[in-house]
């Protein structure tokens, strides 16, 4: 029986989750794909911090060891930053591997180039995990965009900021107290700038814009405001009239181009995000034929993110490459 050989780039929160799901679902893969699925190699930055999870798996800090493996079918990328991840993905595609990534920063910068390159080399690109973790937003858009045209897409795209705003309202905490709690619970990093100033949500917005509208707005023209200036008094004041503050990304297609805004926004009880609380994410799609669709769920974390990656893996292994490249999402193009 043949085997699908996988390399994992990155063995942190997401990489470990992916390994665990692959390792513990071997029978299910056999049923679904008629093939064994094996992680054959893992790339890390600091090899001294790690031991291979199983005998026979190559653990390395040299990408060349991986790209030169005699048998390699899929490369799953769960590292950080734009480089060297973009170069690694490029080399993997040139080697005719399917690629799957969770790296939103890299994909916001280079997603379209990656999709074009994959087209040239006859491989597929999975990027569900880059936006809203476990919520299948990319697949949903892929199903929707054949006949529908999306007019607007809104999202709570960062669980950490949503958690902080929720705790400030529910428990009357200051921003600093709610942030400390998020850090204690592992929802926020020691340096929370990426989350609380909106950079993380910004990258996700750019990927959504690319998928929905085939283009991204000029990054410098995007209005991005984080949540650091919000006070408990403001939250309390709105709460007394049943209003809540949510950190909402909004991307709209206008006659002038794409308008993208990320800012704290006051919502009424009728808004689909009013009851989206804690670390949850939500996305609301407004399309011309179907109307409004809202999805909510876990936007980050080991298993929700790994779940999105492994679903992409199954999709890649089952999909005819030509069919993938004629799907709506894979046809998006940068202008
Ligand atoms: N965590 C989440 O909930 C989540 C959700 C959605 C998307 N993502 C995205 O998924 C990616 C991974 O996130 P994570 O939380 O798993 O991060 P993490 O825990 O910090 O793990 C990152 C991994 O990448 C490795 N790495 C970093 N730079 C490298 C390099 N230059 N060469 C080789 N390996 C390198 C690290 O190696 P060492 O272990 O040796 O340092 C580590 O194993 C990020 O792009 C993140 O934005 C994360």
CSV table of N, CA and C and ligand atoms in Angstrom, one decimal, residues 9-15 43-47 49-50 61 77-81 83-84 88 102-105 129-130 133 189 200 204 299-302 305, ligand 1:
chain,number,residue,atom,x,y,z
A,9,UNK,N,6.9,21.7,8.9
A,9,UNK,CA,7.8,22.8,9.1
A,9,UNK,C,7.2,23.5,10.4
A,10,UNK,N,7.9,23.4,11.5
A,10,UNK,CA,7.5,24.0,12.7
A,10,UNK,C,6.8,22.9,13.6
A,11,UNK,N,7.3,22.9,14.9
A,11,UNK,CA,6.8,21.9,15.8
A,11,UNK,C,6.5,22.6,17.2
A,12,UNK,N,5.7,23.7,17.0
A,12,UNK,CA,5.3,24.4,18.2
A,12,UNK,C,3.8,24.0,18.5
A,13,UNK,N,3.0,25.0,19.0
A,13,UNK,CA,1.6,24.7,19.3
A,13,UNK,C,0.9,24.0,18.1
A,14,UNK,N,1.0,24.6,17.0
A,14,UNK,CA,0.2,24.1,15.8
A,14,UNK,C,0.8,22.8,15.3
A,15,UNK,N,2.1,22.8,15.1
A,15,UNK,CA,2.8,21.7,14.5
A,15,UNK,C,2.6,20.4,15.4
A,43,UNK,N,10.8,20.1,10.8
A,43,UNK,CA,11.8,21.2,10.8
A,43,UNK,C,11.6,22.1,12.0
A,44,UNK,N,12.6,22.3,12.7
A,44,UNK,CA,12.5,23.3,13.9
A,44,UNK,C,13.7,24.3,13.8
A,45,UNK,N,13.6,25.3,14.6
A,45,UNK,CA,14.7,26.3,14.6
A,45,UNK,C,15.8,25.9,15.5
A,46,UNK,N,15.4,25.5,16.7
A,46,UNK,CA,16.4,25.2,17.7
A,46,UNK,C,16.3,23.7,18.1
A,47,UNK,N,17.1,22.9,17.4
A,47,UNK,CA,17.0,21.4,17.5
A,47,UNK,C,17.2,20.9,19.0
A,49,UNK,N,16.0,21.9,21.6
A,49,UNK,CA,14.7,22.0,22.4
A,49,UNK,C,13.8,20.8,22.2
A,50,UNK,N,14.1,19.9,21.2
A,50,UNK,CA,13.1,18.9,20.7
A,50,UNK,C,13.7,17.5,20.7
A,61,UNK,N,17.1,21.0,11.8
A,61,UNK,CA,17.0,22.4,11.7
A,61,UNK,C,17.6,22.9,10.3
A,77,UNK,N,3.3,23.9,6.7
A,77,UNK,CA,4.1,24.9,7.2
A,77,UNK,C,3.4,25.6,8.4
A,78,UNK,N,4.0,25.5,9.6
A,78,UNK,CA,3.5,26.1,10.8
A,78,UNK,C,4.6,26.8,11.5
A,79,UNK,N,5.3,27.6,10.8
A,79,UNK,CA,6.4,28.4,11.5
A,79,UNK,C,5.9,29.9,11.6
A,80,UNK,N,6.8,30.8,11.9
A,80,UNK,CA,6.4,32.2,12.1
A,80,UNK,C,7.2,33.1,11.1
A,81,UNK,N,6.6,34.3,10.8
A,81,UNK,CA,7.3,35.3,10.0
A,81,UNK,C,7.2,35.0,8.5
A,83,UNK,N,9.8,35.2,6.2
A,83,UNK,CA,10.9,34.4,5.8
A,83,UNK,C,11.5,33.7,7.0
A,84,UNK,N,12.1,32.5,6.8
A,84,UNK,CA,12.3,31.8,5.5
A,84,UNK,C,11.0,31.0,5.1
A,88,UNK,N,10.7,28.5,1.8
A,88,UNK,CA,10.4,27.0,2.0
A,88,UNK,C,9.2,26.5,1.2
A,102,UNK,N,-0.4,27.6,8.0
A,102,UNK,CA,-1.1,28.3,9.0
A,102,UNK,C,-0.6,29.7,9.2
A,103,UNK,N,0.4,30.1,8.4
A,103,UNK,CA,1.2,31.3,8.6
A,103,UNK,C,0.5,32.5,7.9
A,104,UNK,N,-0.3,33.2,8.7
A,104,UNK,CA,-1.1,34.3,8.1
A,104,UNK,C,-0.3,35.5,7.6
A,105,UNK,N,0.8,35.8,8.4
A,105,UNK,CA,1.6,36.9,8.0
A,105,UNK,C,2.3,36.6,6.6
A,129,UNK,N,-6.3,27.4,7.8
A,129,UNK,CA,-5.8,27.7,9.2
A,129,UNK,C,-5.3,29.2,9.3
A,130,UNK,N,-5.1,29.9,8.2
A,130,UNK,CA,-4.6,31.2,8.3
A,130,UNK,C,-5.7,32.2,8.8
A,133,UNK,N,-8.8,30.3,12.6
A,133,UNK,CA,-8.5,28.9,13.2
A,133,UNK,C,-9.5,27.8,12.7
A,189,UNK,N,0.3,36.5,24.2
A,189,UNK,CA,1.8,36.3,24.3
A,189,UNK,C,2.3,37.3,25.3
A,200,UNK,N,-2.4,41.1,13.9
A,200,UNK,CA,-2.9,39.7,13.6
A,200,UNK,C,-4.2,39.7,12.8
A,204,UNK,N,-5.3,38.7,8.6
A,204,UNK,CA,-6.4,37.8,8.2
A,204,UNK,C,-7.4,38.6,7.3
A,299,UNK,N,-11.3,30.3,17.2
A,299,UNK,CA,-10.5,31.0,16.2
A,299,UNK,C,-9.0,30.7,16.3
A,300,UNK,N,-8.6,30.0,17.3
A,300,UNK,CA,-7.1,29.7,17.5
A,300,UNK,C,-7.0,28.5,18.4
A,301,UNK,N,-5.7,28.2,18.8
A,301,UNK,CA,-5.5,27.1,19.7
A,301,UNK,C,-5.0,25.9,18.9
A,302,UNK,N,-4.4,25.0,19.7
A,302,UNK,CA,-3.7,23.8,19.1
A,302,UNK,C,-4.6,23.0,18.2
A,305,UNK,N,-6.8,24.8,15.2
A,305,UNK,CA,-6.0,25.2,14.1
A,305,UNK,C,-5.5,23.9,13.4
B,1,LIG,N1,-1.2,29.1,17.8
B,1,LIG,C1,-2.4,29.3,17.2
B,1,LIG,O1,-3.5,29.2,17.8
B,1,LIG,C2,-2.4,29.7,15.7
B,1,LIG,C3,-3.7,29.8,15.1
B,1,LIG,C4,-3.7,30.1,13.7
B,1,LIG,C5,-2.5,30.3,13.0
B,1,LIG,N2,-1.3,30.2,13.7
B,1,LIG,C6,-0.1,30.4,12.9
B,1,LIG,O2,0.6,29.2,12.9
B,1,LIG,C7,2.0,29.4,12.9
B,1,LIG,C8,2.7,28.6,14.0
B,1,LIG,O3,2.1,29.1,15.3
B,1,LIG,P1,2.5,28.4,16.7
B,1,LIG,O4,1.5,29.0,17.7
B,1,LIG,O5,2.6,26.9,16.5
B,1,LIG,O6,3.9,29.0,16.9
B,1,LIG,P2,5.1,28.5,17.9
B,1,LIG,O7,4.5,27.7,19.0
B,1,LIG,O8,5.9,29.6,18.2
B,1,LIG,O9,5.9,27.4,17.0
B,1,LIG,C9,6.6,27.8,15.9
B,1,LIG,C10,7.5,26.7,15.4
B,1,LIG,O10,8.2,27.1,14.2
B,1,LIG,C11,9.6,26.9,14.4
B,1,LIG,N3,10.3,27.9,13.7
B,1,LIG,C12,10.3,29.2,13.8
B,1,LIG,N4,11.1,29.9,13.0
B,1,LIG,C13,11.7,28.9,12.3
B,1,LIG,C14,12.7,28.9,11.3
B,1,LIG,N5,13.2,30.0,10.8
B,1,LIG,N6,13.1,27.7,10.7
B,1,LIG,C15,12.6,26.5,11.2
B,1,LIG,N7,11.6,26.5,12.2
B,1,LIG,C16,11.2,27.6,12.7
B,1,LIG,C17,9.8,26.9,15.9
B,1,LIG,O11,11.0,26.2,16.2
B,1,LIG,P3,11.6,26.0,17.7
B,1,LIG,O12,10.5,25.2,18.4
B,1,LIG,O13,12.9,25.3,17.5
B,1,LIG,O14,11.7,27.4,18.2
B,1,LIG,C18,8.6,26.3,16.4
B,1,LIG,O15,8.7,24.9,16.4
B,1,LIG,C19,2.2,30.9,13.0
B,1,LIG,O16,2.5,31.5,11.7
B,1,LIG,C20,0.9,31.4,13.6
B,1,LIG,O17,0.6,32.7,13.2
B,1,LIG,C21,-1.3,29.9,15.0
